[in-house]
CSV table of C-alpha atoms and ligand atoms in Angstrom, one decimal:
chain,number,residue,atom,x,y,z
A,179,UNK,CA,-5.3,39.9,-32.2
A,180,UNK,CA,-5.7,42.6,-29.5
A,181,UNK,CA,-9.3,42.5,-28.4
A,182,UNK,CA,-10.9,45.5,-27.0
A,183,UNK,CA,-14.4,44.5,-25.7
A,184,UNK,CA,-16.4,47.6,-26.7
A,185,UNK,CA,-19.2,47.2,-24.1
A,186,UNK,CA,-17.1,47.1,-21.1
A,187,UNK,CA,-13.6,48.5,-21.4
A,188,UNK,CA,-14.3,51.9,-23.0
A,189,UNK,CA,-15.9,53.5,-20.1
A,190,UNK,CA,-13.4,51.9,-17.8
A,191,UNK,CA,-10.5,53.3,-19.8
A,192,UNK,CA,-12.2,56.7,-19.4
A,193,UNK,CA,-12.3,56.0,-15.5
A,194,UNK,CA,-8.8,55.0,-15.4
A,195,UNK,CA,-7.7,58.0,-17.4
A,196,UNK,CA,-9.6,60.3,-15.0
A,197,UNK,CA,-8.2,58.3,-12.0
A,198,UNK,CA,-4.6,58.8,-13.5
A,199,UNK,CA,-5.1,62.5,-13.9
A,200,UNK,CA,-6.2,63.1,-10.4
A,201,UNK,CA,-3.8,60.5,-9.0
A,202,UNK,CA,-6.7,58.9,-7.3
A,203,UNK,CA,-7.2,55.2,-6.9
A,204,UNK,CA,-9.7,54.0,-9.2
A,205,UNK,CA,-12.7,52.3,-7.3
A,206,UNK,CA,-14.1,49.8,-9.8
A,207,UNK,CA,-17.4,48.0,-8.8
A,208,UNK,CA,-16.7,44.2,-8.4
A,209,UNK,CA,-16.9,42.4,-11.6
A,210,UNK,CA,-16.3,45.4,-13.6
A,211,UNK,CA,-12.5,45.7,-13.8
A,212,UNK,CA,-10.6,45.5,-17.1
A,213,UNK,CA,-11.1,42.2,-19.0
A,214,UNK,CA,-9.7,40.9,-22.3
A,215,UNK,CA,-10.2,37.7,-24.1
A,216,UNK,CA,-9.4,36.1,-27.3
A,217,UNK,CA,-8.5,32.8,-29.2
A,218,UNK,CA,-5.1,31.5,-29.8
A,219,UNK,CA,-4.6,28.8,-32.6
A,220,UNK,CA,-2.3,26.3,-30.8
A,221,UNK,CA,-2.2,23.9,-33.8
A,222,UNK,CA,-3.7,23.7,-37.2
A,223,UNK,CA,-7.7,23.5,-36.7
A,224,UNK,CA,-7.2,23.8,-32.9
A,225,UNK,CA,-8.3,27.1,-31.4
A,226,UNK,CA,-8.1,27.7,-27.6
A,227,UNK,CA,-10.0,30.4,-25.8
A,228,UNK,CA,-8.8,32.4,-22.8
A,229,UNK,CA,-10.3,34.9,-20.6
A,230,UNK,CA,-8.1,37.5,-18.5
A,231,UNK,CA,-9.5,39.6,-15.6
A,232,UNK,CA,-7.2,42.2,-14.3
A,233,UNK,CA,-6.9,42.4,-10.4
A,234,UNK,CA,-9.6,44.7,-8.8
A,235,UNK,CA,-8.0,45.6,-5.5
A,236,UNK,CA,-9.1,48.9,-4.0
A,237,UNK,CA,-5.6,49.7,-2.8
A,238,UNK,CA,-3.3,47.7,-5.1
A,239,UNK,CA,-2.5,48.2,-8.8
A,240,UNK,CA,-2.7,44.8,-10.6
A,241,UNK,CA,0.9,45.1,-11.3
A,242,UNK,CA,1.6,44.5,-7.5
A,243,UNK,CA,-0.4,41.4,-7.4
A,244,UNK,CA,0.3,38.2,-8.9
A,245,UNK,CA,-1.3,36.4,-12.2
A,246,UNK,CA,-3.0,33.1,-11.4
A,247,UNK,CA,-4.2,30.8,-14.4
A,248,UNK,CA,-7.0,28.4,-13.3
A,249,UNK,CA,-7.3,25.0,-14.8
A,250,UNK,CA,-10.6,23.0,-14.6
A,251,UNK,CA,-10.8,19.2,-14.6
A,252,UNK,CA,-12.8,16.7,-16.7
A,253,UNK,CA,-11.1,16.8,-19.0
A,254,UNK,CA,-13.6,18.9,-20.7
A,255,UNK,CA,-14.7,21.2,-17.8
A,256,UNK,CA,-14.3,24.7,-18.8
A,257,UNK,CA,-12.3,27.3,-16.7
A,258,UNK,CA,-14.1,30.3,-18.2
A,259,UNK,CA,-17.4,28.8,-17.3
A,260,UNK,CA,-17.2,26.3,-14.2
A,261,UNK,CA,-14.0,27.9,-12.4
A,262,UNK,CA,-14.9,31.6,-13.2
A,263,UNK,CA,-18.8,31.7,-12.3
A,264,UNK,CA,-18.8,28.7,-9.8
A,265,UNK,CA,-15.7,29.0,-8.1
A,266,UNK,CA,-13.4,31.9,-7.9
A,267,UNK,CA,-14.3,34.6,-10.6
A,268,UNK,CA,-15.8,38.1,-9.7
A,269,UNK,CA,-19.4,37.0,-10.5
A,270,UNK,CA,-21.4,33.9,-9.7
A,271,UNK,CA,-23.7,32.1,-12.1
A,272,UNK,CA,-26.6,34.6,-11.1
A,273,UNK,CA,-24.4,37.5,-12.2
A,274,UNK,CA,-24.1,38.6,-8.5
A,275,UNK,CA,-20.7,39.7,-7.0
A,276,UNK,CA,-18.8,36.7,-5.3
A,277,UNK,CA,-17.4,37.8,-1.9
A,278,UNK,CA,-14.8,35.5,-1.9
A,279,UNK,CA,-13.5,36.2,-5.4
A,280,UNK,CA,-9.7,35.6,-6.0
A,281,UNK,CA,-9.8,38.7,-8.2
A,282,UNK,CA,-9.4,40.8,-5.0
A,283,UNK,CA,-5.9,39.4,-4.6
A,284,UNK,CA,-4.7,38.4,-8.0
A,285,UNK,CA,-5.4,39.0,-11.9
A,286,UNK,CA,-7.3,35.8,-13.1
A,287,UNK,CA,-6.4,33.9,-16.4
A,288,UNK,CA,-9.0,31.2,-17.4
A,289,UNK,CA,-8.2,29.1,-20.2
A,290,UNK,CA,-10.6,26.5,-21.8
A,291,UNK,CA,-8.2,23.5,-22.2
A,292,UNK,CA,-7.8,20.7,-23.7
A,293,UNK,CA,-8.9,22.2,-27.1
A,294,UNK,CA,-12.7,21.4,-27.5
A,295,UNK,CA,-13.4,22.6,-23.9
A,296,UNK,CA,-15.7,25.4,-23.0
A,297,UNK,CA,-15.6,28.0,-25.8
A,298,UNK,CA,-12.3,26.5,-27.4
A,299,UNK,CA,-12.9,24.1,-30.6
A,300,UNK,CA,-11.3,21.9,-33.1
A,301,UNK,CA,-12.0,21.9,-36.8
A,302,UNK,CA,-11.3,18.2,-37.2
A,303,UNK,CA,-11.9,15.4,-34.9
A,304,UNK,CA,-8.5,14.1,-35.3
A,305,UNK,CA,-7.2,17.2,-33.6
A,306,UNK,CA,-8.4,16.5,-30.0
A,307,UNK,CA,-5.5,15.9,-27.5
A,308,UNK,CA,-5.1,12.3,-26.6
A,309,UNK,CA,-2.2,12.5,-24.0
A,310,UNK,CA,-0.8,14.9,-21.5
A,311,UNK,CA,2.1,15.8,-23.6
A,312,UNK,CA,-0.3,17.4,-26.4
A,313,UNK,CA,-2.2,19.0,-23.5
A,314,UNK,CA,0.9,20.7,-22.3
A,315,UNK,CA,2.6,21.7,-25.9
A,316,UNK,CA,-0.9,23.2,-26.7
A,317,UNK,CA,-0.7,25.3,-23.6
A,318,UNK,CA,2.7,26.4,-24.1
A,319,UNK,CA,1.6,27.8,-27.3
A,320,UNK,CA,-1.0,29.9,-25.7
A,321,UNK,CA,1.2,31.0,-23.0
A,322,UNK,CA,4.0,31.9,-25.2
A,323,UNK,CA,1.4,34.1,-27.3
A,324,UNK,CA,-0.3,35.5,-24.2
A,325,UNK,CA,3.0,36.6,-22.6
A,326,UNK,CA,4.1,38.1,-25.8
A,327,UNK,CA,1.2,40.2,-26.4
A,328,UNK,CA,0.9,41.0,-22.7
A,329,UNK,CA,4.2,42.3,-21.8
A,330,UNK,CA,2.8,43.8,-18.5
A,331,UNK,CA,2.7,40.5,-17.2
A,332,UNK,CA,5.9,39.1,-17.9
A,333,UNK,CA,7.5,40.0,-14.6
A,334,UNK,CA,4.4,39.7,-12.4
A,335,UNK,CA,4.6,36.4,-10.4
A,336,UNK,CA,2.6,33.7,-12.5
A,337,UNK,CA,0.9,30.7,-10.5
A,338,UNK,CA,-1.0,28.0,-12.0
A,339,UNK,CA,-3.9,26.6,-9.7
A,340,UNK,CA,-5.9,23.6,-10.7
A,341,UNK,CA,-8.7,21.2,-9.7
A,342,UNK,CA,-9.0,17.6,-10.4
A,343,UNK,CA,-8.0,16.5,-13.8
A,344,UNK,CA,-6.8,19.9,-14.2
A,345,UNK,CA,-4.2,19.1,-11.5
A,346,UNK,CA,-2.6,16.4,-13.8
A,347,UNK,CA,-2.5,18.8,-16.6
A,348,UNK,CA,-1.3,21.7,-14.4
A,349,UNK,CA,1.8,19.4,-13.4
A,350,UNK,CA,2.5,18.5,-17.1
A,351,UNK,CA,2.2,22.0,-18.1
A,352,UNK,CA,4.2,23.5,-15.2
A,353,UNK,CA,7.2,21.4,-16.1
A,354,UNK,CA,7.1,22.5,-19.7
A,355,UNK,CA,6.6,26.1,-18.9
A,356,UNK,CA,9.5,25.8,-16.3
A,357,UNK,CA,11.9,24.3,-19.2
A,358,UNK,CA,10.5,27.1,-21.6
A,359,UNK,CA,11.2,30.0,-19.2
A,360,UNK,CA,14.9,28.5,-18.5
A,361,UNK,CA,15.5,28.4,-22.2
A,362,UNK,CA,14.0,31.9,-22.6
A,363,UNK,CA,11.5,30.7,-25.1
A,364,UNK,CA,8.5,32.2,-23.0
A,365,UNK,CA,9.2,35.4,-20.9
A,366,UNK,CA,7.2,35.1,-17.6
A,367,UNK,CA,8.0,35.1,-13.9
A,368,UNK,CA,6.7,31.4,-13.1
A,369,UNK,CA,6.4,31.2,-9.5
A,370,UNK,CA,4.7,27.8,-8.7
A,371,UNK,CA,2.0,25.4,-9.3
A,372,UNK,CA,-1.0,24.3,-6.8
A,373,UNK,CA,-2.8,20.9,-7.4
A,374,UNK,CA,-6.2,21.0,-6.1
A,375,UNK,CA,-7.9,17.5,-5.3
A,376,UNK,CA,-5.8,16.4,-8.5
A,377,UNK,CA,-5.8,13.3,-10.4
A,378,UNK,CA,-2.0,12.7,-10.1
A,379,UNK,CA,-2.2,9.1,-9.2
A,380,UNK,CA,-5.7,7.7,-10.0
A,381,UNK,CA,-5.1,4.3,-8.8
A,382,UNK,CA,-4.1,5.6,-5.2
A,383,UNK,CA,-7.5,7.4,-5.3
A,384,UNK,CA,-9.3,4.2,-6.3
A,385,UNK,CA,-7.5,2.1,-3.6
A,386,UNK,CA,-8.4,4.6,-0.8
A,387,UNK,CA,-12.2,4.8,-1.5
A,388,UNK,CA,-12.9,1.6,0.4
A,389,UNK,CA,-11.1,2.7,3.8
A,390,UNK,CA,-12.1,6.1,3.6
A,391,UNK,CA,-15.7,5.4,3.0
A,392,UNK,CA,-15.7,2.6,5.6
A,393,UNK,CA,-14.3,5.0,8.3
A,394,UNK,CA,-17.1,7.5,7.3
A,395,UNK,CA,-19.8,4.9,8.0
A,396,UNK,CA,-20.5,4.8,4.3
A,397,UNK,CA,-19.7,1.1,3.8
A,398,UNK,CA,-20.4,-1.8,5.8
A,399,UNK,CA,-18.0,-4.8,5.9
A,400,UNK,CA,-19.2,-6.6,2.9
A,401,UNK,CA,-19.4,-3.3,0.9
A,402,UNK,CA,-15.8,-2.6,1.8
A,403,UNK,CA,-14.8,-6.2,0.6
A,404,UNK,CA,-16.5,-5.5,-2.7
A,405,UNK,CA,-14.9,-2.0,-3.3
A,406,UNK,CA,-11.5,-3.4,-2.4
A,407,UNK,CA,-11.8,-6.2,-4.8
A,408,UNK,CA,-12.4,-4.2,-7.7
A,409,UNK,CA,-9.9,-1.5,-6.6
A,410,UNK,CA,-7.3,-4.4,-6.7
A,411,UNK,CA,-8.4,-5.2,-10.2
A,412,UNK,CA,-7.7,-1.5,-11.3
A,413,UNK,CA,-4.4,-1.5,-9.7
A,414,UNK,CA,-3.3,-4.8,-11.6
A,415,UNK,CA,-4.6,-3.2,-14.7
A,416,UNK,CA,-2.3,-0.1,-14.1
A,417,UNK,CA,0.6,-2.3,-13.0
A,418,UNK,CA,0.5,-4.2,-16.3
A,419,UNK,CA,0.1,-0.8,-18.2
A,420,UNK,CA,-3.2,-1.5,-19.5
A,421,UNK,CA,-4.5,1.9,-19.1
A,422,UNK,CA,-7.9,1.5,-21.1
A,423,UNK,CA,-8.8,-1.4,-19.3
A,424,UNK,CA,-8.0,0.2,-16.1
A,425,UNK,CA,-10.2,3.1,-17.2
A,426,UNK,CA,-13.2,0.6,-17.7
A,427,UNK,CA,-12.4,-1.0,-14.3
A,428,UNK,CA,-12.3,2.5,-12.7
A,429,UNK,CA,-15.9,3.0,-13.9
A,430,UNK,CA,-16.8,-0.5,-12.5
A,431,UNK,CA,-15.3,0.4,-9.2
A,432,UNK,CA,-17.4,3.7,-9.1
A,433,UNK,CA,-20.6,1.5,-9.9
A,434,UNK,CA,-19.7,-0.8,-7.1
A,435,UNK,CA,-19.3,2.3,-4.8
A,436,UNK,CA,-22.6,3.6,-5.8
A,437,UNK,CA,-24.5,0.3,-5.2
A,438,UNK,CA,-22.8,0.0,-1.7
A,439,UNK,CA,-23.3,3.6,-0.5
A,440,UNK,CA,-26.9,4.4,-1.7
A,441,UNK,CA,-25.3,6.6,-4.2
A,442,UNK,CA,-22.9,8.5,-2.4
A,443,UNK,CA,-21.8,11.9,-4.0
A,444,UNK,CA,-18.2,11.5,-5.4
A,445,UNK,CA,-17.7,15.3,-4.9
A,446,UNK,CA,-18.8,15.7,-1.5
A,447,UNK,CA,-19.7,12.8,0.7
A,448,UNK,CA,-22.0,14.7,3.2
A,449,UNK,CA,-24.1,16.4,0.3
A,450,UNK,CA,-26.6,14.6,-1.8
A,451,UNK,CA,-28.2,16.5,-4.7
A,452,UNK,CA,-31.6,15.4,-5.9
A,453,UNK,CA,-31.1,13.0,-8.7
A,454,UNK,CA,-31.9,14.3,-11.9
A,455,UNK,CA,-34.1,11.9,-13.9
A,456,UNK,CA,-32.7,12.6,-17.3
A,457,UNK,CA,-29.2,11.8,-16.1
A,458,UNK,CA,-30.5,8.6,-14.4
A,459,UNK,CA,-32.2,7.3,-17.3
A,460,UNK,CA,-29.5,7.8,-19.9
A,461,UNK,CA,-27.0,6.0,-17.3
A,462,UNK,CA,-29.4,2.9,-17.3
A,463,UNK,CA,-29.5,2.9,-21.1
A,464,UNK,CA,-25.9,3.3,-22.2
A,465,UNK,CA,-23.7,0.5,-22.4
A,466,UNK,CA,-20.6,2.4,-23.0
A,467,UNK,CA,-18.4,2.9,-19.8
A,468,UNK,CA,-16.9,5.9,-21.3
A,469,UNK,CA,-20.2,7.5,-21.7
A,470,UNK,CA,-21.2,6.7,-18.1
A,471,UNK,CA,-17.9,8.1,-17.0
A,472,UNK,CA,-18.5,11.4,-19.0
A,473,UNK,CA,-21.9,11.8,-17.5
A,474,UNK,CA,-20.5,11.3,-14.1
A,475,UNK,CA,-17.5,13.5,-14.3
A,476,UNK,CA,-18.0,16.2,-16.9
A,477,UNK,CA,-21.8,16.7,-17.2
A,478,UNK,CA,-22.1,18.2,-13.7
A,479,UNK,CA,-19.4,21.0,-14.8
A,480,UNK,CA,-21.7,21.8,-17.7
A,481,UNK,CA,-24.9,22.0,-15.6
A,482,UNK,CA,-27.9,23.4,-17.6
A,483,UNK,CA,-28.0,26.7,-15.8
A,484,UNK,CA,-24.3,27.4,-16.6
A,485,UNK,CA,-24.6,26.4,-20.0
A,486,UNK,CA,-27.6,28.7,-20.6
A,487,UNK,CA,-25.5,31.5,-19.2
A,488,UNK,CA,-22.4,30.9,-21.3
A,489,UNK,CA,-24.4,30.2,-24.4
A,490,UNK,CA,-26.6,33.1,-23.8
A,491,UNK,CA,-25.4,36.6,-22.1
A,492,UNK,CA,-21.9,35.6,-22.1
A,493,UNK,CA,-21.3,34.6,-25.7
A,494,UNK,CA,-23.2,37.8,-26.5
A,495,UNK,CA,-20.8,39.9,-24.3
A,496,UNK,CA,-17.7,38.1,-25.6
A,497,UNK,CA,-18.8,38.7,-29.2
A,498,UNK,CA,-16.0,36.5,-30.9
A,499,UNK,CA,-17.4,33.1,-30.5
A,500,UNK,CA,-18.1,31.5,-33.8
A,501,UNK,CA,-21.8,31.3,-34.4
A,502,UNK,CA,-21.7,27.4,-35.0
A,503,UNK,CA,-19.6,26.8,-31.7
A,504,UNK,CA,-21.5,26.4,-28.6
A,505,UNK,CA,-19.9,26.3,-25.1
A,506,UNK,CA,-19.4,22.7,-24.1
A,507,UNK,CA,-20.5,21.6,-27.3
A,508,UNK,CA,-17.3,19.4,-27.9
A,509,UNK,CA,-16.7,18.5,-24.2
A,510,UNK,CA,-17.9,14.7,-24.7
A,511,UNK,CA,-15.2,14.4,-27.5
A,512,UNK,CA,-12.4,15.9,-25.4
A,513,UNK,CA,-13.1,13.5,-22.6
A,514,UNK,CA,-13.5,10.4,-24.9
A,515,UNK,CA,-10.3,11.3,-26.7
A,516,UNK,CA,-8.2,11.2,-23.4
A,517,UNK,CA,-9.5,7.6,-22.7
A,518,UNK,CA,-5.9,6.1,-22.7
A,519,UNK,CA,-4.5,8.9,-20.4
A,520,UNK,CA,-6.9,8.7,-17.5
A,521,UNK,CA,-5.4,5.9,-15.3
A,522,UNK,CA,-1.8,7.2,-16.1
A,523,UNK,CA,0.1,8.4,-12.9
A,524,UNK,CA,1.8,11.7,-13.0
A,525,UNK,CA,3.9,11.2,-9.9
A,526,UNK,CA,7.2,11.3,-11.5
A,527,UNK,CA,6.2,14.8,-13.0
A,528,UNK,CA,5.8,16.2,-9.6
A,529,UNK,CA,9.1,14.8,-8.7
A,530,UNK,CA,10.8,16.6,-11.4
A,531,UNK,CA,9.0,19.8,-10.7
A,532,UNK,CA,10.3,19.6,-7.1
A,533,UNK,CA,13.8,18.6,-8.2
A,534,UNK,CA,13.8,21.6,-10.5
A,535,UNK,CA,13.0,23.9,-7.5
A,536,UNK,CA,9.5,24.7,-8.6
A,537,UNK,CA,7.1,25.5,-5.8
A,538,UNK,CA,4.5,22.7,-5.6
A,539,UNK,CA,1.5,23.1,-3.4
A,540,UNK,CA,-0.8,20.2,-2.9
A,541,UNK,CA,-4.2,20.9,-1.5
A,542,UNK,CA,-7.4,18.7,-0.7
A,543,UNK,CA,-10.8,18.8,0.4
A,544,UNK,CA,-11.6,16.6,3.4
A,545,UNK,CA,-15.1,15.6,2.0
A,546,UNK,CA,-13.8,14.6,-1.6
A,547,UNK,CA,-14.3,11.1,-2.4
A,548,UNK,CA,-13.3,10.9,-6.1
A,549,UNK,CA,-9.9,12.2,-5.1
A,550,UNK,CA,-9.8,11.7,-1.6
A,551,UNK,CA,-7.1,13.0,0.7
A,552,UNK,CA,-5.9,9.5,1.9
A,553,UNK,CA,-5.0,8.9,-1.8
A,554,UNK,CA,-3.2,12.0,-2.3
A,555,UNK,CA,-1.0,11.3,0.9
A,556,UNK,CA,-0.3,7.9,-0.4
A,557,UNK,CA,1.2,9.1,-3.8
A,558,UNK,CA,3.1,12.0,-1.8
A,559,UNK,CA,4.7,9.1,0.1
A,560,UNK,CA,5.9,7.7,-3.3
A,561,UNK,CA,7.9,10.8,-4.2
A,562,UNK,CA,11.6,10.2,-4.6
A,563,UNK,CA,12.3,13.9,-3.7
A,564,UNK,CA,15.3,13.9,-1.4
A,565,UNK,CA,13.7,16.3,1.2
A,566,UNK,CA,10.4,14.2,1.7
A,567,UNK,CA,11.7,12.5,5.1
A,568,UNK,CA,12.0,16.0,6.3
A,569,UNK,CA,8.6,17.0,5.0
A,570,UNK,CA,7.1,14.1,6.7
A,571,UNK,CA,8.7,14.8,10.0
A,572,UNK,CA,6.9,18.0,10.2
A,573,UNK,CA,3.8,18.7,12.3
A,574,UNK,CA,1.0,20.3,10.6
A,575,UNK,CA,-0.1,23.9,11.6
A,576,UNK,CA,-3.9,24.8,11.8
A,577,UNK,CA,-5.4,27.6,9.7
A,578,UNK,CA,-8.3,29.8,10.7
A,579,UNK,CA,-10.1,31.6,8.0
A,580,UNK,CA,-11.5,33.9,10.5
A,581,UNK,CA,-8.9,35.1,12.9
A,582,UNK,CA,-11.5,35.9,15.8
A,583,UNK,CA,-12.8,32.2,15.5
A,584,UNK,CA,-11.4,29.1,17.1
A,585,UNK,CA,-12.8,27.0,14.2
A,586,UNK,CA,-10.3,25.1,12.3
A,587,UNK,CA,-10.4,25.6,8.6
A,588,UNK,CA,-7.4,23.9,7.3
A,589,UNK,CA,-4.0,22.3,8.4
A,590,UNK,CA,-0.7,23.1,6.6
A,591,UNK,CA,2.6,21.6,6.3
A,592,UNK,CA,5.5,23.2,4.2
A,593,UNK,CA,9.0,22.3,3.6
A,594,UNK,CA,11.3,23.9,1.2
A,595,UNK,CA,9.3,23.9,-2.1
A,596,UNK,CA,6.6,21.5,-1.3
A,597,UNK,CA,3.4,22.5,0.8
A,598,UNK,CA,0.2,20.4,1.5
A,599,UNK,CA,-3.1,22.1,2.8
A,600,UNK,CA,-5.9,19.9,4.2
A,601,UNK,CA,-9.0,21.8,3.6
A,602,UNK,CA,-11.7,21.0,6.2
A,603,UNK,CA,-15.5,20.8,5.4
A,604,UNK,CA,-14.7,21.1,1.7
A,605,UNK,CA,-15.4,18.6,-1.1
A,606,UNK,CA,-13.8,18.4,-4.5
A,607,UNK,CA,-14.6,22.1,-5.4
A,608,UNK,CA,-12.5,23.5,-2.6
A,609,UNK,CA,-13.3,27.3,-3.3
A,610,UNK,CA,-17.0,26.7,-4.0
A,611,UNK,CA,-17.4,24.8,-0.7
A,612,UNK,CA,-15.1,27.1,1.4
A,613,UNK,CA,-14.6,30.2,-0.3
A,614,UNK,CA,-13.0,32.0,2.6
A,615,UNK,CA,-10.0,29.6,3.3
A,616,UNK,CA,-9.6,28.9,-0.2
A,617,UNK,CA,-8.8,32.7,-0.8
A,618,UNK,CA,-6.6,32.7,2.2
A,619,UNK,CA,-4.7,29.6,1.0
A,620,UNK,CA,-4.2,31.4,-2.6
A,621,UNK,CA,-2.7,34.5,-0.6
A,622,UNK,CA,-0.5,32.1,1.4
A,623,UNK,CA,0.7,30.3,-1.7
A,624,UNK,CA,1.3,33.5,-3.6
A,625,UNK,CA,3.3,34.9,-0.7
A,626,UNK,CA,0.8,37.7,0.3
A,627,UNK,CA,0.4,36.4,3.8
B,738,NAG,C1,-0.6,50.1,-12.9
B,738,NAG,O1,0.3,49.4,-13.4
B,738,NAG,C2,0.7,49.6,-14.8
B,738,NAG,C3,1.8,48.5,-15.3
B,738,NAG,O2,2.9,48.9,-14.3
B,738,NAG,C4,1.0,51.0,-15.1
B,738,NAG,O3,1.3,51.2,-16.6
B,738,NAG,C5,-0.1,51.8,-14.5
B,738,NAG,O4,0.1,53.2,-14.8
B,738,NAG,C6,-0.4,51.6,-13.2
B,738,NAG,N1,-1.7,52.3,-12.8
B,738,NAG,C7,-1.8,53.0,-11.7
B,738,NAG,C8,-3.1,53.7,-11.5
B,738,NAG,O5,-1.0,53.2,-10.8
B,739,NAG,C1,-13.8,25.9,-37.6
B,739,NAG,O1,-15.0,25.6,-36.6
B,739,NAG,C2,-15.5,26.8,-36.2
B,739,NAG,C3,-16.4,26.6,-35.0
B,739,NAG,O2,-17.3,25.5,-35.3
B,739,NAG,C4,-16.3,27.4,-37.6
B,739,NAG,O3,-17.0,28.7,-37.1
B,739,NAG,C5,-15.2,27.6,-38.6
B,739,NAG,O4,-16.0,28.2,-39.6
B,739,NAG,C6,-14.4,26.5,-38.8
B,739,NAG,N1,-13.3,26.8,-39.7
B,739,NAG,C7,-13.0,26.0,-40.8
B,739,NAG,C8,-11.9,26.4,-41.7
B,739,NAG,O5,-13.7,24.9,-41.1
B,740,NAG,C1,9.2,38.0,-10.1
B,740,NAG,O1,8.5,38.6,-9.0
B,740,NAG,C2,9.2,38.7,-7.8
B,740,NAG,C3,8.1,39.2,-6.9
B,740,NAG,O2,7.5,40.4,-7.4
B,740,NAG,C4,10.3,39.7,-8.2
B,740,NAG,O3,11.0,40.1,-7.0
B,740,NAG,C5,11.1,39.4,-9.2
B,740,NAG,O4,12.2,40.4,-9.6
B,740,NAG,C6,10.4,38.8,-10.5
B,740,NAG,N1,11.2,38.2,-11.4
B,740,NAG,C7,11.2,38.5,-12.8
B,740,NAG,C8,12.2,37.7,-13.5
B,740,NAG,O5,10.6,39.2,-13.2
B,741,NAG,C1,8.4,29.3,-2.9
B,741,NAG,O1,8.4,28.5,-1.5
B,741,NAG,C2,9.1,29.1,-0.5
B,741,NAG,C3,8.9,28.1,0.8
B,741,NAG,O2,7.6,28.4,1.1
B,741,NAG,C4,9.0,30.4,-0.2
B,741,NAG,O3,9.9,31.0,0.7
B,741,NAG,C5,9.2,31.2,-1.5
B,741,NAG,O4,9.0,32.6,-1.4
B,741,NAG,C6,8.4,30.8,-2.7
B,741,NAG,N1,8.6,31.3,-3.9
B,741,NAG,C7,7.6,31.9,-4.6
B,741,NAG,C8,8.0,32.5,-5.9
B,741,NAG,O5,6.4,31.8,-4.3
């Protein structure tokens, strides 16, 4: 179904026509470029929602700029909500223009995946994805439909950017997409994948929490000992392939970290938002480790203000959301159904991507704890990629988001098809915390700088 959002596209079409007839570049106010959205039924009873914004660069047509798909984490975090309004989209959650929106340098495709996330929904509870393979095959159905309906994007360089669990999904999706493009089943110009603070090797994250927090004066000797002990138990469970047990121990490890750090923020160790009493009390009363994990890792992506925006003015604007489907309404089930997948590593998938010649970027925020940079470096060292020794021998280069300032914003190392960005002063949500350098990084990755 081709969807023409009546409210916003019609006047813009007129503007575009006017622009074309006079040969002028159409100057659209930020946040009012051409947008389209729709559902794709990716399996029986599984409906996935996507939202596309055409790039709004004052000097360049969208066809001269890349297409970036953004994948949120959780699983159960909404790209169309969180990634769009809290990180990289044209408007923030107050509907004010975002100065550092990626839309000035790329068209943006937000997809609510796995099914059940955001405005996506399932009609039967047996339909939720339970593993990475299903997440990837569902997304391939969506992309096949997207690129056949929007042929103008078939030749435009297409990149997948991601955050957190979205990084694990992005790796799995990228590999399947690469194969589909090779086989000719999907027509698109797939050009690379970027894994942001990504859950590629969960156990390497958990193992580095102790040393990282200790070096940042957030654990004492005893605390380090306690955190390391429970981390070793997680490692043991993962090594035995006991992934559900590993998930339970992961939650225990987080509790031990919280007790010993006076409740450090897992998403940015230097900021500590005021505790919300409702979350705290429900945390105390629930016995289920999965529910506690959900509350810690998905609820903040669906915070009340964003939920009110998405279930209020945004759903009204979109006009196609079923009446009984609420944004975020199935997020809890999305998360719980992936229980057996959480702690599985995806390092071998990254190896396959590198081997296949796909451009892979890893980027990580310095102040992130849940997926700290030390843990990312640990799994990168485990890659079997033949070029890794050469990558390791390189020295990193500093990056400055403001060319007139001497303040270092990031470091980067890049060899053949692997690049690693160390983003300073950012936590887990890199574009939210450091919008300027995040935008610059996106331009570097997509070969615009
Ligand atoms: C922008 O690119 C599209 C696709 O190539 C093309 O159809 C359209 O005419 C271009 N618009 C302008 C204003 O150049
Ligand atoms: C599927 O779920 C949507 C959203 O809850 C609902 O609007 C729709 O009627 C359901 N369809 C069927 C066939 O049950
Ligand atoms: C992919 O994009 C690049 C850069 O714009 C272009 O040179 C190349 O021809 C495109 N490839 C395909 C298959 O469209
Ligand atoms: C892939 O990365 C290499 C090395 O940085 C770069 O030269 C090349 O242009 C990249 N390709 C794409 C499609 O981004």
